[in-house]
Amino acid sequence: QVQLAESGGGSVQTGGSLILSCDATSLRTPNSYCMAWVRQVEGKEREGVAAIDSDEDTTDYLDSVKGRFHISKDSAKNTLYLHMNYLKPEDTGMYYCAARSCGGGYCHCGHYKYLELWGQGTLVNVSS
């Protein structure tokens, strides 16, 4: 069974930093997946925060996190990361790692609704 496992969430003050990790070792061919971080704030819809294409050369970010968050992937470790800096209270939420199979070729994640595999989430709380 394919599983994604997030870790690294926690509580920080405004301006602090966190690094989220997603263990994707269960993916048979990790380079054939685009991967993303999606967050959900209580009472609001999920929103895509950052994504990385299957070629690992192209990344996309939510406008509100550009310049503060950085998504990366360590293919040797089959691990996806989200480096979060200058955190704000509005960044508080449950952060999910998600992936979509590219069928052996290249693909772009697109909207989070197209993501097929999801982790259980890790909670980030930013206090003012």
PDB file of C-alpha atoms in Angstrom, residues 4-121:
ATOM      1  CA  LEU A   4       3.070   9.168   2.373  1.00  0.00           C
ATOM      2  CA  ALA A   5       4.151  10.152   5.862  1.00  0.00           C
ATOM      3  CA  GLU A   6       4.637  13.747   6.935  1.00  0.00           C
ATOM      4  CA  SER A   7       6.655  14.975   9.884  1.00  0.00           C
ATOM      5  CA  GLY A   8       8.155  18.183  11.179  1.00  0.00           C
ATOM      6  CA  GLY A   9       5.102  20.144  12.199  1.00  0.00           C
ATOM      7  CA  GLY A  10       4.976  22.000  15.479  1.00  0.00           C
ATOM      8  CA  SER A  11       4.399  25.303  17.204  1.00  0.00           C
ATOM      9  CA  VAL A  12       6.497  28.372  16.485  1.00  0.00           C
ATOM     10  CA  GLN A  13       6.236  32.091  16.957  1.00  0.00           C
ATOM     11  CA  THR A  14       5.749  34.573  14.164  1.00  0.00           C
ATOM     12  CA  GLY A  15       8.932  34.861  12.163  1.00  0.00           C
ATOM     13  CA  GLY A  16      10.074  31.378  13.035  1.00  0.00           C
ATOM     14  CA  SER A  17      10.970  28.490  10.754  1.00  0.00           C
ATOM     15  CA  LEU A  18      10.003  24.870  10.312  1.00  0.00           C
ATOM     16  CA  ILE A  19      11.040  22.123   7.931  1.00  0.00           C
ATOM     17  CA  LEU A  20       8.374  19.623   6.949  1.00  0.00           C
ATOM     18  CA  SER A  21       9.381  16.233   5.592  1.00  0.00           C
ATOM     19  CA  CYS A  22       7.402  13.679   3.641  1.00  0.00           C
ATOM     20  CA  ASP A  23       8.602  10.106   3.490  1.00  0.00           C
ATOM     21  CA  ALA A  24       7.726   8.797   0.048  1.00  0.00           C
ATOM     22  CA  THR A  25       9.731   5.580   0.120  1.00  0.00           C
ATOM     23  CA  SER A  26       6.642   3.562  -0.703  1.00  0.00           C
ATOM     24  CA  LEU A  27       6.473   5.110  -4.167  1.00  0.00           C
ATOM     25  CA  ARG A  28       7.877   2.519  -6.583  1.00  0.00           C
ATOM     26  CA  THR A  29       9.185   5.057  -9.042  1.00  0.00           C
ATOM     27  CA  PRO A  30       9.352   8.356  -7.180  1.00  0.00           C
ATOM     28  CA  ASN A  31      10.701  10.205 -10.201  1.00  0.00           C
ATOM     29  CA  SER A  32       7.438   9.441 -11.986  1.00  0.00           C
ATOM     30  CA  TYR A  33       5.372  11.463  -9.548  1.00  0.00           C
ATOM     31  CA  CYS A  34       4.814  15.146  -9.145  1.00  0.00           C
ATOM     32  CA  MET A  35       4.525  16.044  -5.460  1.00  0.00           C
ATOM     33  CA  ALA A  36       3.030  18.866  -3.500  1.00  0.00           C
ATOM     34  CA  TRP A  37       2.268  20.336  -0.118  1.00  0.00           C
ATOM     35  CA  VAL A  38      -1.339  21.261   0.519  1.00  0.00           C
ATOM     36  CA  ARG A  39      -2.639  22.912   3.655  1.00  0.00           C
ATOM     37  CA  GLN A  40      -6.004  23.244   5.276  1.00  0.00           C
ATOM     38  CA  VAL A  41      -6.883  25.953   7.710  1.00  0.00           C
ATOM     39  CA  GLU A  42      -9.819  25.202   9.993  1.00  0.00           C
ATOM     40  CA  GLY A  43     -13.024  26.356   8.398  1.00  0.00           C
ATOM     41  CA  LYS A  44     -11.470  26.938   4.997  1.00  0.00           C
ATOM     42  CA  GLU A  45     -10.895  24.908   1.854  1.00  0.00           C
ATOM     43  CA  ARG A  46      -7.613  23.215   1.200  1.00  0.00           C
ATOM     44  CA  GLU A  47      -5.081  25.195  -0.793  1.00  0.00           C
ATOM     45  CA  GLY A  48      -1.994  24.146  -2.647  1.00  0.00           C
ATOM     46  CA  VAL A  49       1.071  25.647  -1.012  1.00  0.00           C
ATOM     47  CA  ALA A  50       3.915  24.361  -3.158  1.00  0.00           C
ATOM     48  CA  ALA A  51       4.475  21.751  -5.827  1.00  0.00           C
ATOM     49  CA  ILE A  52       7.383  20.218  -7.667  1.00  0.00           C
ATOM     50  CA  ASP A  53       7.104  18.585 -11.064  1.00  0.00           C
ATOM     51  CA  SER A  54       8.242  15.051 -11.728  1.00  0.00           C
ATOM     52  CA  ASP A  55      11.431  16.342 -13.355  1.00  0.00           C
ATOM     53  CA  GLU A  56      12.188  18.205 -10.120  1.00  0.00           C
ATOM     54  CA  ASP A  57      13.179  21.263 -12.158  1.00  0.00           C
ATOM     55  CA  THR A  58       9.929  23.178 -11.937  1.00  0.00           C
ATOM     56  CA  THR A  59       8.256  24.402  -8.788  1.00  0.00           C
ATOM     57  CA  ASP A  60       5.108  26.383  -8.079  1.00  0.00           C
ATOM     58  CA  TYR A  61       4.132  28.331  -4.990  1.00  0.00           C
ATOM     59  CA  LEU A  62       1.055  29.919  -3.529  1.00  0.00           C
ATOM     60  CA  ASP A  63       1.493  33.673  -3.888  1.00  0.00           C
ATOM     61  CA  SER A  64       1.330  34.259  -0.146  1.00  0.00           C
ATOM     62  CA  VAL A  65       4.295  31.955   0.536  1.00  0.00           C
ATOM     63  CA  LYS A  66       6.587  32.982  -2.321  1.00  0.00           C
ATOM     64  CA  GLY A  67       9.964  34.039  -1.013  1.00  0.00           C
ATOM     65  CA  ARG A  68       9.307  32.384   2.351  1.00  0.00           C
ATOM     66  CA  PHE A  69       8.740  28.700   1.552  1.00  0.00           C
ATOM     67  CA  HIS A  70      10.912  26.380  -0.510  1.00  0.00           C
ATOM     68  CA  ILE A  71       9.962  22.929  -1.765  1.00  0.00           C
ATOM     69  CA  SER A  72      12.615  20.373  -2.557  1.00  0.00           C
ATOM     70  CA  LYS A  73      12.989  16.671  -3.106  1.00  0.00           C
ATOM     71  CA  ASP A  74      15.816  14.340  -2.197  1.00  0.00           C
ATOM     72  CA  SER A  75      15.430  11.502  -4.666  1.00  0.00           C
ATOM     73  CA  ALA A  76      18.101   9.402  -2.993  1.00  0.00           C
ATOM     74  CA  LYS A  77      16.098   9.455   0.226  1.00  0.00           C
ATOM     75  CA  ASN A  78      12.681   9.531  -1.468  1.00  0.00           C
ATOM     76  CA  THR A  79      11.826  12.464   0.724  1.00  0.00           C
ATOM     77  CA  LEU A  80       9.972  15.670  -0.042  1.00  0.00           C
ATOM     78  CA  TYR A  81      10.685  18.767   2.021  1.00  0.00           C
ATOM     79  CA  LEU A  82       9.062  22.094   2.680  1.00  0.00           C
ATOM     80  CA  HIS A  83      11.324  24.700   4.205  1.00  0.00           C
ATOM     81  CA  MET A  84       9.136  27.354   5.809  1.00  0.00           C
ATOM     82  CA  ASN A  85      10.667  30.659   6.906  1.00  0.00           C
ATOM     83  CA  TYR A  86       9.251  33.903   8.264  1.00  0.00           C
ATOM     84  CA  LEU A  87       6.150  32.077   9.353  1.00  0.00           C
ATOM     85  CA  LYS A  88       2.971  34.033   9.961  1.00  0.00           C
ATOM     86  CA  PRO A  89      -0.128  33.184  12.003  1.00  0.00           C
ATOM     87  CA  GLU A  90      -2.065  32.764   8.759  1.00  0.00           C
ATOM     88  CA  ASP A  91       0.265  29.870   7.878  1.00  0.00           C
ATOM     89  CA  THR A  92      -1.299  27.881  10.711  1.00  0.00           C
ATOM     90  CA  GLY A  93      -2.992  24.717   9.516  1.00  0.00           C
ATOM     91  CA  MET A  94      -2.693  21.057   8.707  1.00  0.00           C
ATOM     92  CA  TYR A  95      -0.092  20.442   6.032  1.00  0.00           C
ATOM     93  CA  TYR A  96      -0.490  17.442   3.761  1.00  0.00           C
ATOM     94  CA  CYS A  97       2.008  15.820   1.449  1.00  0.00           C
ATOM     95  CA  ALA A  98       0.406  14.632  -1.776  1.00  0.00           C
ATOM     96  CA  ALA A  99       1.440  13.110  -5.078  1.00  0.00           C
ATOM     97  CA  ARG A 100       0.158  12.270  -8.531  1.00  0.00           C
ATOM     98  CA  SER A 101       1.485   9.577 -10.810  1.00  0.00           C
ATOM     99  CA  CYS A 102       2.862  10.756 -14.142  1.00  0.00           C
ATOM    100  CA  GLY A 103       2.491   7.335 -15.752  1.00  0.00           C
ATOM    101  CA  GLY A 104       6.204   7.011 -16.379  1.00  0.00           C
ATOM    102  CA  GLY A 105       6.535  10.358 -18.109  1.00  0.00           C
ATOM    103  CA  TYR A 106       6.607  13.984 -17.061  1.00  0.00           C
ATOM    104  CA  CYS A 107       3.760  15.772 -15.370  1.00  0.00           C
ATOM    105  CA  HIS A 108       2.838  18.923 -13.549  1.00  0.00           C
ATOM    106  CA  CYS A 109       0.722  18.611 -10.436  1.00  0.00           C
ATOM    107  CA  GLY A 110      -1.769  21.323 -11.247  1.00  0.00           C
ATOM    108  CA  HIS A 111      -4.682  21.859  -8.893  1.00  0.00           C
ATOM    109  CA  TYR A 112      -4.593  19.830  -5.695  1.00  0.00           C
ATOM    110  CA  LYS A 113      -7.828  18.066  -6.697  1.00  0.00           C
ATOM    111  CA  TYR A 114      -5.778  16.076  -9.224  1.00  0.00           C
ATOM    112  CA  LEU A 115      -3.503  14.640  -6.530  1.00  0.00           C
ATOM    113  CA  GLU A 116      -4.132  10.959  -5.922  1.00  0.00           C
ATOM    114  CA  LEU A 117      -2.033  10.036  -2.912  1.00  0.00           C
ATOM    115  CA  TRP A 118      -2.221  11.825   0.407  1.00  0.00           C
ATOM    116  CA  GLY A 119      -0.517  11.616   3.773  1.00  0.00           C
ATOM    117  CA  GLN A 120      -2.225  12.039   7.124  1.00  0.00           C
ATOM    118  CA  GLY A 121      -0.930  15.557   7.625  1.00  0.00           C
TER     119      GLY A 121
END
